[in-house]
Amino acid sequence: VVNAAASYKATYTQNVKPSDPNTPAETGYVKVVFEAGANGELAAHASAGGKTAFDVYPGTKFSEVKALMPTPNANEGYAFKEWTPGLLADTDAVTVEKTYTANFEEDATKWANITFAPGTNGTIASTETISYKVLKSKTLTASGVIAPAVTANPGYTFVEFKNAGAALDLTTRPSGDATYTATYTEKANITITYNAGTGGTVGIASE
C-alpha cells in the first residue's frame, strides 16, 4: 500500500563524451584518443595538438565511438592508409584506453622525378643538386627545382637543358618523370694563316 505520493527520476549515463586528450579520463570511464601521423591531419579535430579524444563508458559498443571519430585528411601527394592499431568491430565493446593513429602513404600518381644530366660534352659538379621529387600539381619553380650549373668541355659552349627535344621551362607543371640533358654547341675553329712578304719565307723558326 502506497500511503504517500512518490516521484521517481530516471538517470542516464552518457556513453561517449568528448574530452581533452591531455587529461586523464573521467572517473569510471576510459579514454580513447585519435591522432594523425605524418603527412596528414584529422578533420574537426580538437585543439589539443591535433588530437580528438573521448571518455568512453566501459562496455559501450565501438559503433558509438565510430559515429563521432574524426575523418583523416591526407596532405597533398598522400593518401590515408589505415588506423593503427586496427579499429574495433562496431559490435565490440570498449573496455580499455586506446590511442589510434591515422597513417598516410605517398600517392605515387601525384609525384614526378626530375633529373638533370650533363650530356657528353660537359660536366655537372657533384655539389649541384641533379634530382628532385616534385608534385605534379606545382610548377617546377614552386617545387624548388633549380637547374644545375654546367661546365662545358674545351671547344664547346653550354646552351640549355632539354628533355625529348623540349627546352627546360621551370614555370611548367610536370606530367611525369623527366630527365633534362645539357646540350652544347661546338665553338668555331679559328684558322691563322701566315703569309710571307716579298723576299721572305714563313717557317717555324720565324714565329
Coordinates of N, CA and C in Angstrom, one line a residue:
V1 N 0.9 -1.2 0.0 CA 0.0 0.0 0.0 C 0.9 1.2 0.0
V2 N 0.6 2.1 -0.9 CA 1.4 3.4 -1.0 C 0.6 4.4 -0.2
N3 N 1.2 4.9 0.8 CA 0.5 5.9 1.6 C 0.8 7.4 1.3
A4 N 1.8 7.6 0.5 CA 2.2 9.0 0.1 C 2.6 9.0 -1.3
A5 N 2.4 10.2 -1.9 CA 2.8 10.3 -3.3 C 4.3 10.2 -3.4
A6 N 4.8 9.6 -4.5 CA 6.2 9.5 -4.7 C 6.6 9.8 -6.1
S7 N 7.7 10.4 -6.3 CA 8.2 10.7 -7.7 C 9.5 10.0 -7.9
Y8 N 9.8 9.6 -9.1 CA 11.0 8.9 -9.4 C 11.7 9.7 -10.6
K9 N 13.0 9.8 -10.6 CA 13.7 10.4 -11.6 C 14.7 9.5 -12.2
A10 N 14.6 9.3 -13.5 CA 15.5 8.4 -14.2 C 16.8 9.0 -14.4
T11 N 17.9 8.3 -14.3 CA 19.2 8.8 -14.5 C 19.9 8.0 -15.7
Y12 N 20.7 8.7 -16.4 CA 21.3 8.1 -17.6 C 22.8 8.4 -17.6
T13 N 23.5 7.5 -18.1 CA 25.0 7.6 -18.3 C 25.3 7.9 -19.7
Q14 N 26.1 9.0 -19.9 CA 26.5 9.3 -21.3 C 27.6 8.4 -21.7
N15 N 27.4 7.6 -22.7 CA 28.4 6.6 -23.0 C 29.7 7.2 -23.6
V16 N 29.6 8.2 -24.4 CA 30.7 8.7 -25.1 C 30.8 10.3 -24.9
K17 N 31.8 10.8 -24.3 CA 31.9 12.2 -24.0 C 33.2 12.8 -24.7
P18 N 33.1 13.8 -25.4 CA 34.3 14.5 -25.9 C 35.1 15.0 -24.8
S19 N 36.4 14.8 -24.9 CA 37.3 15.2 -23.8 C 38.6 15.7 -24.2
D20 N 39.4 16.2 -23.3 CA 40.7 16.7 -23.6 C 41.7 15.5 -23.7
P21 N 42.4 15.4 -24.8 CA 43.3 14.2 -24.9 C 44.5 14.3 -24.0
N22 N 44.7 15.4 -23.4 CA 45.9 15.6 -22.5 C 45.6 15.4 -21.0
T23 N 44.4 15.1 -20.7 CA 44.0 14.9 -19.3 C 43.5 13.4 -19.1
P24 N 43.6 12.9 -17.9 CA 43.1 11.6 -17.6 C 41.6 11.5 -17.8
A25 N 41.1 10.3 -18.1 CA 39.7 10.0 -18.3 C 38.9 10.3 -17.0
E26 N 37.7 10.7 -17.2 CA 36.8 10.9 -16.0 C 36.7 9.6 -15.3
T27 N 36.5 9.7 -14.0 CA 36.4 8.5 -13.2 C 35.2 7.6 -13.7
G28 N 35.5 6.4 -13.8 CA 34.5 5.4 -14.3 C 34.5 5.3 -15.8
Y29 N 35.4 6.0 -16.5 CA 35.5 6.0 -18.0 C 36.9 5.6 -18.4
V30 N 37.0 5.2 -19.7 CA 38.3 5.0 -20.3 C 38.5 6.0 -21.5
K31 N 39.7 6.4 -21.7 CA 39.9 7.4 -22.8 C 40.3 6.8 -24.1
V32 N 39.7 7.2 -25.1 CA 40.0 6.8 -26.5 C 40.5 8.0 -27.3
V33 N 41.7 7.9 -27.8 CA 42.3 9.1 -28.5 C 42.5 8.7 -30.0
F34 N 42.3 9.7 -30.8 CA 42.6 9.6 -32.3 C 43.6 10.7 -32.6
E35 N 44.7 10.3 -33.3 CA 45.7 11.3 -33.7 C 46.1 11.0 -35.1
A36 N 46.7 12.0 -35.8 CA 47.2 11.9 -37.1 C 48.7 11.6 -37.1
G37 N 49.2 10.7 -38.0 CA 50.6 10.5 -38.2 C 51.1 11.5 -39.2
A38 N 52.3 11.3 -39.7 CA 53.0 12.2 -40.6 C 52.2 12.3 -41.9
N39 N 52.2 13.5 -42.5 CA 51.6 13.7 -43.9 C 50.1 13.7 -43.9
G40 N 49.5 14.1 -42.8 CA 48.0 14.3 -42.8 C 47.5 14.9 -41.5
E41 N 46.2 15.1 -41.4 CA 45.6 15.6 -40.2 C 44.2 15.0 -40.0
L42 N 43.6 15.4 -38.9 CA 42.2 14.9 -38.6 C 41.3 16.0 -38.8
A43 N 40.2 15.8 -39.6 CA 39.2 16.8 -39.7 C 38.4 17.0 -38.4
A44 N 38.0 18.2 -38.2 CA 37.2 18.5 -37.0 C 37.9 18.0 -35.7
H45 N 39.3 18.1 -35.7 CA 40.0 17.7 -34.5 C 39.9 18.6 -33.4
A46 N 40.2 18.1 -32.2 CA 40.2 19.0 -31.0 C 41.4 19.9 -31.1
S47 N 41.4 21.0 -30.3 CA 42.5 22.0 -30.4 C 43.8 21.5 -29.8
A48 N 43.7 20.5 -29.0 CA 44.9 20.0 -28.3 C 45.8 19.1 -29.1
G49 N 46.8 19.8 -29.8 CA 47.8 19.0 -30.6 C 47.2 18.3 -31.8
G50 N 46.1 18.7 -32.3 CA 45.5 18.0 -33.5 C 44.9 16.6 -33.1
K51 N 44.6 16.4 -31.9 CA 44.1 15.1 -31.5 C 42.6 15.2 -31.1
T52 N 41.9 14.1 -31.3 CA 40.5 14.0 -30.8 C 40.4 13.0 -29.8
A53 N 39.7 13.3 -28.7 CA 39.6 12.3 -27.6 C 38.2 12.2 -27.1
F54 N 37.9 11.0 -26.6 CA 36.6 10.7 -25.9 C 36.8 10.0 -24.7
D55 N 36.0 10.3 -23.7 CA 35.9 9.4 -22.5 C 34.7 8.5 -22.7
V56 N 35.0 7.2 -22.7 CA 34.0 6.2 -23.1 C 33.7 5.3 -21.9
Y57 N 32.4 5.1 -21.7 CA 31.9 4.3 -20.6 C 32.2 2.8 -20.9
P58 N 32.9 2.1 -20.1 CA 33.3 0.7 -20.4 C 32.1 -0.1 -20.8
G59 N 32.3 -0.9 -21.8 CA 31.2 -1.8 -22.3 C 30.4 -1.2 -23.4
T60 N 30.7 0.1 -23.7 CA 30.0 0.8 -24.8 C 30.5 0.2 -26.2
K61 N 29.5 0.0 -27.0 CA 29.9 -0.6 -28.4 C 30.7 0.4 -29.1
F62 N 31.7 -0.1 -29.9 CA 32.6 0.8 -30.6 C 31.9 1.6 -31.6
S63 N 30.7 1.1 -32.1 CA 30.0 1.9 -33.1 C 29.6 3.3 -32.6
E64 N 29.4 3.4 -31.3 CA 29.0 4.7 -30.8 C 30.2 5.7 -30.8
V65 N 31.4 5.2 -30.7 CA 32.6 6.0 -30.8 C 32.9 6.3 -32.3
K66 N 32.7 5.3 -33.1 CA 33.0 5.4 -34.5 C 32.1 6.5 -35.1
A67 N 30.9 6.7 -34.6 CA 30.0 7.7 -35.2 C 30.5 9.1 -34.9
L68 N 31.4 9.3 -34.0 CA 31.9 10.6 -33.6 C 33.4 10.8 -34.0
M69 N 34.1 9.7 -34.4 CA 35.5 9.8 -34.6 C 35.8 10.7 -35.8
P70 N 37.0 11.4 -35.9 CA 37.3 12.3 -36.9 C 37.7 11.6 -38.2
T71 N 37.6 12.3 -39.3 CA 38.0 11.8 -40.6 C 39.4 12.2 -40.9
P72 N 40.3 11.2 -41.3 CA 41.7 11.5 -41.7 C 41.7 12.2 -43.0
N73 N 42.4 13.3 -43.1 CA 42.6 14.1 -44.3 C 44.1 14.1 -44.7
A74 N 44.5 13.5 -45.8 CA 45.9 13.4 -46.2 C 46.4 14.8 -46.8
N75 N 47.7 15.0 -46.6 CA 48.3 16.2 -47.2 C 48.4 15.9 -48.7
E76 N 48.6 17.0 -49.5 CA 48.7 16.9 -50.9 C 49.8 15.9 -51.2
G77 N 49.5 15.0 -52.1 CA 50.5 14.0 -52.6 C 50.5 12.7 -51.7
Y78 N 49.6 12.6 -50.8 CA 49.5 11.5 -49.9 C 48.0 11.0 -49.8
A79 N 47.9 9.8 -49.3 CA 46.5 9.2 -49.2 C 46.5 8.5 -47.8
F80 N 45.3 8.5 -47.2 CA 45.1 7.7 -46.0 C 45.3 6.3 -46.2
K81 N 46.0 5.6 -45.3 CA 46.3 4.2 -45.5 C 45.5 3.3 -44.5
E82 N 45.6 3.6 -43.2 CA 45.0 2.8 -42.2 C 45.1 3.4 -40.8
W83 N 44.3 2.9 -39.9 CA 44.5 3.2 -38.5 C 45.3 2.1 -37.8
T84 N 46.2 2.6 -36.9 CA 47.0 1.6 -36.1 C 46.9 2.0 -34.7
P85 N 46.6 1.0 -33.8 CA 46.2 -0.4 -34.2 C 44.9 -0.3 -34.9
G86 N 44.5 -1.5 -35.5 CA 43.2 -1.5 -36.2 C 42.0 -1.2 -35.3
L87 N 41.0 -0.6 -35.9 CA 39.8 -0.2 -35.2 C 39.0 -1.5 -34.7
L88 N 38.3 -1.4 -33.6 CA 37.5 -2.5 -33.2 C 36.3 -2.6 -34.1
A89 N 35.7 -3.8 -34.1 CA 34.5 -4.0 -34.9 C 33.4 -3.2 -34.2
D90 N 32.4 -2.8 -35.0 CA 31.3 -2.0 -34.5 C 30.6 -2.6 -33.2
T91 N 30.5 -3.9 -33.2 CA 29.8 -4.6 -32.1 C 30.7 -4.9 -30.9
D92 N 32.0 -4.6 -31.1 CA 33.0 -4.9 -30.0 C 32.8 -3.8 -28.9
A93 N 33.0 -4.2 -27.6 CA 32.8 -3.3 -26.5 C 34.2 -2.6 -26.2
V94 N 34.1 -1.4 -25.9 CA 35.3 -0.6 -25.5 C 35.5 -0.9 -24.0
T95 N 36.7 -1.4 -23.7 CA 36.9 -1.8 -22.3 C 38.2 -1.2 -21.7
V96 N 39.2 -0.8 -22.6 CA 40.4 -0.2 -22.2 C 40.8 1.0 -22.9
E97 N 41.7 1.8 -22.3 CA 42.1 3.0 -23.0 C 42.9 2.7 -24.3
K98 N 42.8 3.5 -25.3 CA 43.5 3.2 -26.5 C 43.7 4.5 -27.3
T99 N 44.9 4.5 -28.0 CA 45.2 5.6 -28.9 C 45.3 5.1 -30.3
Y100 N 44.5 5.6 -31.2 CA 44.6 5.2 -32.6 C 45.3 6.3 -33.5
T101 N 46.2 5.8 -34.3 CA 46.9 6.8 -35.2 C 46.6 6.6 -36.6
A102 N 46.2 7.7 -37.3 CA 45.9 7.6 -38.7 C 47.2 7.6 -39.5
N103 N 47.4 6.6 -40.3 CA 48.7 6.5 -41.1 C 48.4 6.9 -42.6
F104 N 49.4 7.6 -43.1 CA 49.2 8.1 -44.5 C 50.4 7.6 -45.3
E105 N 50.2 7.4 -46.6 CA 51.2 6.9 -47.5 C 51.3 7.8 -48.8
E106 N 52.4 7.8 -49.4 CA 52.6 8.6 -50.6 C 51.8 8.0 -51.7
D107 N 51.1 8.9 -52.5 CA 50.4 8.6 -53.6 C 51.3 8.8 -54.9
A108 N 51.8 7.7 -55.4 CA 52.8 7.8 -56.4 C 52.3 8.5 -57.7
T109 N 51.0 8.5 -57.9 CA 50.4 9.1 -59.1 C 50.5 10.6 -59.0
K110 N 50.8 11.2 -57.9 CA 50.8 12.6 -57.7 C 52.2 13.2 -57.8
W111 N 53.2 12.4 -58.0 CA 54.6 12.8 -58.0 C 55.3 12.6 -59.3
A112 N 56.4 13.4 -59.5 CA 57.2 13.1 -60.7 C 58.7 13.3 -60.2
N113 N 59.6 12.5 -60.9 CA 61.0 12.6 -60.6 C 61.7 13.4 -61.7
I114 N 62.3 14.5 -61.4 CA 63.0 15.3 -62.3 C 64.5 15.2 -62.1
T115 N 65.2 14.9 -63.2 CA 66.7 14.6 -63.2 C 67.4 15.4 -64.2
F116 N 68.6 15.9 -63.8 CA 69.4 16.6 -64.8 C 70.7 15.8 -65.1
A117 N 71.1 15.8 -66.4 CA 72.3 15.0 -66.8 C 73.2 15.9 -67.6
P118 N 74.5 15.7 -67.5 CA 75.5 16.6 -68.1 C 75.6 16.5 -69.6
G119 N 75.2 15.4 -70.2 CA 75.4 15.1 -71.6 C 76.8 14.7 -71.9
T120 N 77.2 14.7 -73.1 CA 78.6 14.2 -73.5 C 79.7 15.2 -73.6
N121 N 79.3 16.5 -73.6 CA 80.4 17.5 -73.8 C 80.5 18.5 -72.6
G122 N 80.2 18.0 -71.4 CA 80.4 18.9 -70.3 C 80.2 18.1 -69.0
T123 N 80.2 18.8 -67.9 CA 80.1 18.1 -66.6 C 79.2 19.0 -65.6
I124 N 78.7 18.3 -64.6 CA 78.0 19.0 -63.6 C 78.7 18.6 -62.3
A125 N 79.0 19.6 -61.5 CA 79.8 19.4 -60.2 C 78.9 18.5 -59.3
S126 N 79.6 17.7 -58.5 CA 79.0 16.8 -57.5 C 78.2 17.6 -56.4
T127 N 78.6 18.9 -56.3 CA 77.9 19.7 -55.3 C 76.6 20.2 -55.7
E128 N 76.3 20.1 -57.0 CA 75.0 20.5 -57.6 C 73.9 19.5 -57.3
T129 N 72.7 19.9 -57.1 CA 71.5 19.0 -57.0 C 71.0 18.7 -58.4
I130 N 71.0 17.4 -58.7 CA 70.6 16.9 -60.0 C 69.3 16.1 -60.0
S131 N 68.7 15.9 -58.8 CA 67.5 15.0 -58.8 C 66.5 15.6 -57.8
Y132 N 65.2 15.7 -58.3 CA 64.2 16.3 -57.5 C 62.9 15.4 -57.5
K133 N 62.2 15.3 -56.4 CA 60.9 14.6 -56.4 C 59.9 15.7 -56.2
V134 N 59.0 15.9 -57.1 CA 58.1 17.1 -57.1 C 56.6 16.7 -57.3
L135 N 55.7 17.5 -56.8 CA 54.3 17.3 -57.1 C 53.9 17.7 -58.5
K136 N 53.1 16.9 -59.1 CA 52.7 17.3 -60.5 C 51.8 18.5 -60.5
S137 N 51.2 18.8 -59.4 CA 50.2 19.9 -59.3 C 50.9 21.3 -59.2
K138 N 52.3 21.3 -59.0 CA 53.0 22.5 -58.8 C 54.0 22.7 -59.9
T139 N 54.3 24.0 -60.2 CA 55.4 24.3 -61.2 C 56.7 23.8 -60.6
L140 N 57.6 23.7 -61.5 CA 59.0 23.2 -61.1 C 59.6 24.3 -60.2
T141 N 59.3 25.6 -60.5 CA 59.9 26.7 -59.6 C 59.3 26.6 -58.2
A142 N 57.9 26.4 -58.2 CA 57.3 26.3 -56.9 C 57.7 25.1 -56.0
S143 N 58.2 24.1 -56.7 CA 58.8 22.9 -56.0 C 60.2 23.1 -55.7
G144 N 60.8 24.2 -56.0 CA 62.2 24.4 -55.6 C 63.2 23.9 -56.6
V145 N 62.8 23.5 -57.8 CA 63.8 23.0 -58.8 C 64.6 24.1 -59.3
I146 N 66.0 23.9 -59.3 CA 66.9 24.8 -59.8 C 67.8 24.1 -60.8
A147 N 68.0 24.6 -62.0 CA 68.9 23.9 -63.0 C 70.3 24.0 -62.5
P148 N 71.0 22.9 -62.5 CA 72.4 23.0 -62.0 C 73.3 23.7 -63.0
A149 N 74.5 24.2 -62.5 CA 75.5 24.8 -63.3 C 76.2 23.8 -64.1
V150 N 76.5 24.1 -65.3 CA 77.2 23.2 -66.2 C 78.5 23.8 -66.7
T151 N 79.6 22.9 -66.7 CA 80.9 23.3 -67.2 C 81.1 22.6 -68.5
A152 N 81.2 23.4 -69.6 CA 81.4 22.8 -70.9 C 82.8 22.4 -71.1
N153 N 83.0 21.3 -71.8 CA 84.4 20.9 -72.1 C 85.0 21.9 -73.1
P154 N 86.4 21.9 -73.1 CA 87.0 22.8 -74.0 C 86.5 22.6 -75.5
G155 N 86.3 23.7 -76.1 CA 85.8 23.7 -77.5 C 84.3 23.6 -77.6
Y156 N 83.6 23.7 -76.5 CA 82.1 23.6 -76.5 C 81.5 24.7 -75.6
T157 N 80.3 25.1 -75.9 CA 79.6 26.1 -75.1 C 78.2 25.5 -74.7
F158 N 77.9 25.6 -73.4 CA 76.6 25.1 -72.9 C 75.5 25.9 -73.5
V159 N 74.4 25.3 -73.9 CA 73.3 26.0 -74.5 C 72.1 26.0 -73.5
E160 N 71.5 24.8 -73.3 CA 70.4 24.7 -72.4 C 70.1 23.2 -72.1
F161 N 69.2 23.0 -71.2 CA 68.7 21.6 -70.9 C 67.5 21.3 -71.7
K162 N 67.5 20.1 -72.2 CA 66.3 19.6 -73.0 C 65.9 18.2 -72.6
N163 N 64.6 18.0 -72.7 CA 64.0 16.6 -72.5 C 63.2 16.3 -73.7
A164 N 63.5 15.3 -74.4 CA 62.8 14.8 -75.6 C 62.6 16.0 -76.6
G165 N 63.7 16.8 -76.7 CA 63.7 17.9 -77.6 C 63.1 19.2 -77.1
A166 N 62.4 19.2 -76.0 CA 61.8 20.4 -75.4 C 62.7 21.0 -74.4
A167 N 62.9 22.3 -74.5 CA 63.7 23.0 -73.6 C 63.1 23.1 -72.2
L168 N 64.0 23.1 -71.1 CA 63.5 23.2 -69.8 C 62.8 24.5 -69.5
D169 N 61.6 24.4 -68.9 CA 60.8 25.5 -68.6 C 60.3 25.3 -67.1
L170 N 60.9 26.1 -66.2 CA 60.6 25.9 -64.8 C 59.3 26.4 -64.4
T171 N 58.6 27.1 -65.3 CA 57.2 27.6 -65.0 C 56.1 26.6 -65.3
T172 N 56.5 25.4 -65.8 CA 55.5 24.4 -66.2 C 55.3 23.4 -65.1
R173 N 54.2 22.7 -65.1 CA 54.0 21.6 -64.2 C 54.3 20.3 -64.9
P174 N 55.0 19.4 -64.2 CA 55.5 18.1 -64.8 C 54.3 17.2 -65.0
S175 N 54.3 16.5 -66.1 CA 53.2 15.5 -66.3 C 53.7 14.1 -65.9
G176 N 55.0 13.9 -65.7 CA 55.6 12.7 -65.3 C 57.1 12.8 -65.2
D177 N 57.7 11.7 -65.0 CA 59.2 11.7 -64.8 C 59.9 12.2 -66.0
A178 N 61.0 13.0 -65.8 CA 61.7 13.6 -67.0 C 63.1 13.7 -66.6
T179 N 64.0 13.5 -67.6 CA 65.4 13.7 -67.5 C 65.8 14.8 -68.5
Y180 N 66.4 15.9 -67.9 CA 66.8 17.0 -68.8 C 68.3 16.9 -68.9
T181 N 68.7 16.9 -70.2 CA 70.1 16.7 -70.6 C 70.7 18.0 -71.1
A182 N 71.9 18.3 -70.7 CA 72.6 19.5 -71.2 C 72.9 19.4 -72.6
T183 N 72.7 20.5 -73.4 CA 73.1 20.5 -74.8 C 74.1 21.6 -75.0
Y184 N 74.9 21.4 -76.1 CA 76.1 22.2 -76.3 C 76.2 22.6 -77.8
T185 N 76.9 23.6 -78.1 CA 77.3 23.9 -79.4 C 78.9 23.9 -79.5
E186 N 79.4 23.5 -80.6 CA 80.8 23.4 -80.7 C 81.3 24.8 -81.2
K187 N 82.4 25.2 -80.5 CA 83.0 26.5 -80.9 C 83.6 26.4 -82.3
A188 N 83.5 27.5 -83.0 CA 84.1 27.5 -84.3 C 85.6 27.5 -84.3
N189 N 86.2 26.8 -85.2 CA 87.7 26.7 -85.3 C 88.2 28.0 -85.9
I190 N 89.3 28.5 -85.3 CA 89.9 29.7 -85.9 C 91.2 29.3 -86.6
T191 N 91.3 29.7 -87.8 CA 92.5 29.3 -88.6 C 93.3 30.6 -88.8
I192 N 94.6 30.5 -88.4 CA 95.5 31.6 -88.6 C 96.5 31.3 -89.7
T193 N 96.6 32.1 -90.7 CA 97.4 31.9 -91.8 C 98.5 33.0 -91.9
Y194 N 99.8 32.5 -92.0 CA 100.9 33.4 -92.1 C 101.3 33.5 -93.6
N195 N 101.4 34.7 -94.1 CA 101.9 34.9 -95.5 C 103.2 35.6 -95.5
A196 N 104.1 35.1 -96.2 CA 105.5 35.7 -96.3 C 105.4 36.9 -97.2
G197 N 106.0 38.0 -96.8 CA 106.0 39.1 -97.7 C 107.1 38.9 -98.8
T198 N 107.2 39.9 -99.6 CA 108.2 39.9 -100.7 C 109.6 39.7 -100.2
G199 N 110.2 38.7 -100.7 CA 111.6 38.5 -100.4 C 111.8 37.7 -99.1
G200 N 110.8 37.0 -98.6 CA 110.9 36.3 -97.3 C 110.1 35.0 -97.4
T201 N 110.3 34.2 -96.3 CA 109.6 32.9 -96.2 C 109.0 32.8 -94.7
V202 N 108.1 31.9 -94.6 CA 107.5 31.6 -93.3 C 107.9 30.2 -92.8
G203 N 108.4 30.1 -91.7 CA 108.8 28.8 -91.1 C 108.6 28.9 -89.6
I204 N 108.7 27.7 -89.0 CA 108.5 27.6 -87.6 C 109.5 28.5 -86.8
A205 N 110.7 28.5 -87.3 CA 111.8 29.2 -86.6 C 111.5 30.8 -86.7
S206 N 110.7 31.2 -87.7 CA 110.5 32.6 -87.8 C 109.3 33.1 -87.0
E207 N 108.6 32.2 -86.2 CA 107.5 32.7 -85.4 C 107.9 33.3 -84.1

